[in-house]
mmCIF file with all atom_site columns, C-alpha atoms in Angstrom:
data_model
loop_
_atom_site.group_PDB
_atom_site.id
_atom_site.type_symbol
_atom_site.label_atom_id
_atom_site.label_alt_id
_atom_site.label_comp_id
_atom_site.label_asym_id
_atom_site.label_entity_id
_atom_site.label_seq_id
_atom_site.pdbx_PDB_ins_code
_atom_site.Cartn_x
_atom_site.Cartn_y
_atom_site.Cartn_z
_atom_site.occupancy
_atom_site.B_iso_or_equiv
_atom_site.pdbx_formal_charge
_atom_site.auth_seq_id
_atom_site.auth_comp_id
_atom_site.auth_asym_id
_atom_site.auth_atom_id
_atom_site.pdbx_PDB_model_num
ATOM 1  C CA . MET A 1 1  ? -9.030  -18.673 -0.447 1.00 0.00 ? 1  MET A CA 1
ATOM 2  C CA . GLY A 1 2  ? -12.002 -20.661 -1.837 1.00 0.00 ? 2  GLY A CA 1
ATOM 3  C CA . THR A 1 3  ? -11.811 -20.191 -5.606 1.00 0.00 ? 3  THR A CA 1
ATOM 4  C CA . ASN A 1 4  ? -9.150  -19.872 -8.159 1.00 0.00 ? 4  ASN A CA 1
ATOM 5  C CA . LEU A 1 5  ? -10.230 -16.085 -8.844 1.00 0.00 ? 5  LEU A CA 1
ATOM 6  C CA . ALA A 1 6  ? -10.044 -15.108 -5.465 1.00 0.00 ? 6  ALA A CA 1
ATOM 7  C CA . THR A 1 7  ? -6.363  -17.294 -5.210 1.00 0.00 ? 7  THR A CA 1
ATOM 8  C CA . LEU A 1 8  ? -5.305  -15.060 -8.795 1.00 0.00 ? 8  LEU A CA 1
ATOM 9  C CA . LEU A 1 9  ? -6.249  -11.950 -7.438 1.00 0.00 ? 9  LEU A CA 1
ATOM 10 C CA . TYR A 1 10 ? -4.425  -12.973 -3.887 1.00 0.00 ? 10 TYR A CA 1
ATOM 11 C CA . ASN A 1 11 ? -1.720  -13.616 -5.525 1.00 0.00 ? 11 ASN A CA 1
ATOM 12 C CA . ILE A 1 12 ? -1.114  -10.759 -8.084 1.00 0.00 ? 12 ILE A CA 1
ATOM 13 C CA . LEU A 1 13 ? -1.562  -8.328  -4.782 1.00 0.00 ? 13 LEU A CA 1
ATOM 14 C CA . VAL A 1 14 ? 0.953   -9.485  -3.492 1.00 0.00 ? 14 VAL A CA 1
ATOM 15 C CA . ALA A 1 15 ? 3.009   -9.386  -6.618 1.00 0.00 ? 15 ALA A CA 1
ATOM 16 C CA . PHE A 1 16 ? 1.825   -5.595  -6.759 1.00 0.00 ? 16 PHE A CA 1
ATOM 17 C CA . ARG A 1 17 ? 2.873   -4.764  -3.530 1.00 0.00 ? 17 ARG A CA 1
ATOM 18 C CA . TRP A 1 18 ? 6.816   -6.668  -3.737 1.00 0.00 ? 18 TRP A CA 1
ATOM 19 C CA . ILE A 1 19 ? 6.911   -4.741  -7.074 1.00 0.00 ? 19 ILE A CA 1
ATOM 20 C CA . GLY A 1 20 ? 5.994   -1.429  -5.793 1.00 0.00 ? 20 GLY A CA 1
ATOM 21 C CA . LEU A 1 21 ? 8.389   -2.296  -2.487 1.00 0.00 ? 21 LEU A CA 1
ATOM 22 C CA . ILE A 1 22 ? 11.216  -2.381  -4.827 1.00 0.00 ? 22 ILE A CA 1
ATOM 23 C CA . ILE A 1 23 ? 10.057  0.803   -7.043 1.00 0.00 ? 23 ILE A CA 1
ATOM 24 C CA . LEU A 1 24 ? 10.038  2.452   -3.386 1.00 0.00 ? 24 LEU A CA 1
ATOM 25 C CA . THR A 1 25 ? 13.617  1.247   -2.833 1.00 0.00 ? 25 THR A CA 1
ATOM 26 C CA . ILE A 1 26 ? 14.995  2.477   -6.376 1.00 0.00 ? 26 ILE A CA 1
ATOM 27 C CA . ALA A 1 27 ? 13.474  5.582   -6.153 1.00 0.00 ? 27 ALA A CA 1
ATOM 28 C CA . SER A 1 28 ? 14.822  6.421   -2.444 1.00 0.00 ? 28 SER A CA 1
ATOM 29 C CA . MET A 1 29 ? 18.735  4.684   -2.966 1.00 0.00 ? 29 MET A CA 1
ATOM 30 C CA . ALA A 1 30 ? 18.331  7.218   -6.391 1.00 0.00 ? 30 ALA A CA 1
ATOM 31 C CA . ILE A 1 31 ? 17.372  10.656  -3.985 1.00 0.00 ? 31 ILE A CA 1
ATOM 32 C CA . LEU A 1 32 ? 20.081  9.618   -1.689 1.00 0.00 ? 32 LEU A CA 1
ATOM 33 C CA . ILE A 1 33 ? 22.226  9.182   -3.987 1.00 0.00 ? 33 ILE A CA 1
ATOM 34 C CA . SER A 1 34 ? 21.605  12.658  -6.044 1.00 0.00 ? 34 SER A CA 1
ATOM 35 C CA . GLU A 1 35 ? 21.513  14.515  -2.719 1.00 0.00 ? 35 GLU A CA 1
ATOM 36 C CA . SER A 1 36 ? 24.938  12.699  -1.774 1.00 0.00 ? 36 SER A CA 1
ATOM 37 C CA . ALA A 1 37 ? 26.100  14.117  -5.397 1.00 0.00 ? 37 ALA A CA 1
ATOM 38 C CA . LYS A 1 38 ? 24.579  17.452  -4.866 1.00 0.00 ? 38 LYS A CA 1
ATOM 39 C CA . ALA A 1 39 ? 26.404  18.554  -1.384 1.00 0.00 ? 39 ALA A CA 1
ATOM 40 C CA . LYS A 1 40 ? 27.997  17.321  1.375  1.00 0.00 ? 40 LYS A CA 1
ATOM 41 C CA . LEU A 1 41 ? 25.531  14.479  2.608  1.00 0.00 ? 41 LEU A CA 1
ATOM 42 C CA . SER A 1 42 ? 24.263  15.071  5.882  1.00 0.00 ? 42 SER A CA 1
ATOM 43 C CA . PRO A 1 43 ? 23.048  12.495  9.060  1.00 0.00 ? 43 PRO A CA 1
ATOM 44 C CA . GLY A 1 44 ? 19.841  14.129  9.149  1.00 0.00 ? 44 GLY A CA 1
ATOM 45 C CA . LYS A 1 45 ? 19.369  13.939  5.561  1.00 0.00 ? 45 LYS A CA 1
ATOM 46 C CA . VAL A 1 46 ? 20.034  10.770  5.828  1.00 0.00 ? 46 VAL A CA 1
ATOM 47 C CA . LEU A 1 47 ? 17.871  9.867   8.171  1.00 0.00 ? 47 LEU A CA 1
ATOM 48 C CA . ALA A 1 48 ? 15.320  11.728  6.604  1.00 0.00 ? 48 ALA A CA 1
ATOM 49 C CA . VAL A 1 49 ? 15.132  9.965   2.885  1.00 0.00 ? 49 VAL A CA 1
ATOM 50 C CA . ALA A 1 50 ? 15.601  6.639   4.895  1.00 0.00 ? 50 ALA A CA 1
ATOM 51 C CA . GLY A 1 51 ? 12.789  7.118   7.111  1.00 0.00 ? 51 GLY A CA 1
ATOM 52 C CA . SER A 1 52 ? 10.446  8.940   4.575  1.00 0.00 ? 52 SER A CA 1
ATOM 53 C CA . ALA A 1 53 ? 11.383  5.902   2.226  1.00 0.00 ? 53 ALA A CA 1
ATOM 54 C CA . ILE A 1 54 ? 10.406  3.630   5.288  1.00 0.00 ? 54 ILE A CA 1
ATOM 55 C CA . VAL A 1 55 ? 6.694   5.184   6.088  1.00 0.00 ? 55 VAL A CA 1
ATOM 56 C CA . ALA A 1 56 ? 6.232   4.947   2.232  1.00 0.00 ? 56 ALA A CA 1
ATOM 57 C CA . ALA A 1 57 ? 6.960   1.375   2.164  1.00 0.00 ? 57 ALA A CA 1
ATOM 58 C CA . VAL A 1 58 ? 4.596   0.894   5.046  1.00 0.00 ? 58 VAL A CA 1
ATOM 59 C CA . VAL A 1 59 ? 1.728   2.836   3.367  1.00 0.00 ? 59 VAL A CA 1
ATOM 60 C CA . PHE A 1 60 ? 2.431   1.147   0.481  1.00 0.00 ? 60 PHE A CA 1
ATOM 61 C CA . TRP A 1 61 ? 1.923   -2.360  2.037  1.00 0.00 ? 61 TRP A CA 1
ATOM 62 C CA . VAL A 1 62 ? -1.005  -1.561  4.303  1.00 0.00 ? 62 VAL A CA 1
ATOM 63 C CA . LEU A 1 63 ? -3.206  0.589   1.956  1.00 0.00 ? 63 LEU A CA 1
ATOM 64 C CA . PRO A 1 64 ? -4.553  -2.501  -0.249 1.00 0.00 ? 64 PRO A CA 1
ATOM 65 C CA . SER A 1 65 ? -5.772  -4.377  3.295  1.00 0.00 ? 65 SER A CA 1
ATOM 66 C CA . ILE A 1 66 ? -7.531  -1.127  4.301  1.00 0.00 ? 66 ILE A CA 1
ATOM 67 C CA . VAL A 1 67 ? -9.470  -0.485  1.262  1.00 0.00 ? 67 VAL A CA 1
ATOM 68 C CA . ASN A 1 68 ? -10.597 -3.919  1.577  1.00 0.00 ? 68 ASN A CA 1
ATOM 69 C CA . TYR A 1 69 ? -11.837 -3.533  5.027  1.00 0.00 ? 69 TYR A CA 1
ATOM 70 C CA . ALA A 1 70 ? -13.395 -0.321  4.466  1.00 0.00 ? 70 ALA A CA 1
ATOM 71 C CA . ARG A 1 71 ? -15.453 -2.004  2.000  1.00 0.00 ? 71 ARG A CA 1
ATOM 72 C CA . VAL A 1 72 ? -16.734 -4.788  3.407  1.00 0.00 ? 72 VAL A CA 1
ATOM 73 C CA . ASP A 1 73 ? -17.763 -2.914  6.759  1.00 0.00 ? 73 ASP A CA 1
ATOM 74 C CA . ALA A 1 74 ? -19.018 -0.376  4.427  1.00 0.00 ? 74 ALA A CA 1
ATOM 75 C CA . THR A 1 75 ? -22.365 -1.970  4.395  1.00 0.00 ? 75 THR A CA 1
ATOM 76 C CA . THR A 1 76 ? -22.702 -2.737  8.360  1.00 0.00 ? 76 THR A CA 1
ATOM 77 C CA . LEU A 1 77 ? -21.728 1.255   8.772  1.00 0.00 ? 77 LEU A CA 1
ATOM 78 C CA . VAL A 1 78 ? -24.285 2.263   5.357  1.00 0.00 ? 78 VAL A CA 1
ATOM 79 C CA . PRO A 1 79 ? -27.156 -0.650  4.481  1.00 0.00 ? 79 PRO A CA 1
ATOM 80 C CA . GLY A 1 80 ? -27.409 -1.548  0.982  1.00 0.00 ? 80 GLY A CA 1
ATOM 81 C CA . GLN A 1 81 ? -31.062 -0.815  0.976  1.00 0.00 ? 81 GLN A CA 1
ATOM 82 C CA . PRO A 1 82 ? -32.887 1.777   2.709  1.00 0.00 ? 82 PRO A CA 1
ATOM 83 C CA . ILE A 1 83 ? -34.574 2.157   5.898  1.00 0.00 ? 83 ILE A CA 1
ATOM 84 C CA . GLY A 1 84 ? -37.976 0.553   5.820  1.00 0.00 ? 84 GLY A CA 1
ATOM 85 C CA . GLY A 1 85 ? -36.917 -1.684  2.770  1.00 0.00 ? 85 GLY A CA 1
ATOM 86 C CA . TYR A 1 86 ? -37.875 -1.451  -1.157 1.00 0.00 ? 86 TYR A CA 1
ATOM 87 C CA . ARG A 1 87 ? -41.896 -0.296  -2.077 1.00 0.00 ? 87 ARG A CA 1
#
């Protein structure tokens, strides 16, 4: 990272990712506990909630990087200037 701003933004991104993962974990545990309180908890429901939480965590962790790659590659696919240049 070159500048202090880039370092600060990177640290904010990492903090945002960890806070989001913690919130996702708390939400998935709350869903699991509420489902177990409602009815007899089957292994299928436990696996479904755990699998959904893992997929959500992976998507939450990877999404900012994918958006950044798309933003950087956008000028490669669609040039910033029209074909033939400006008049």
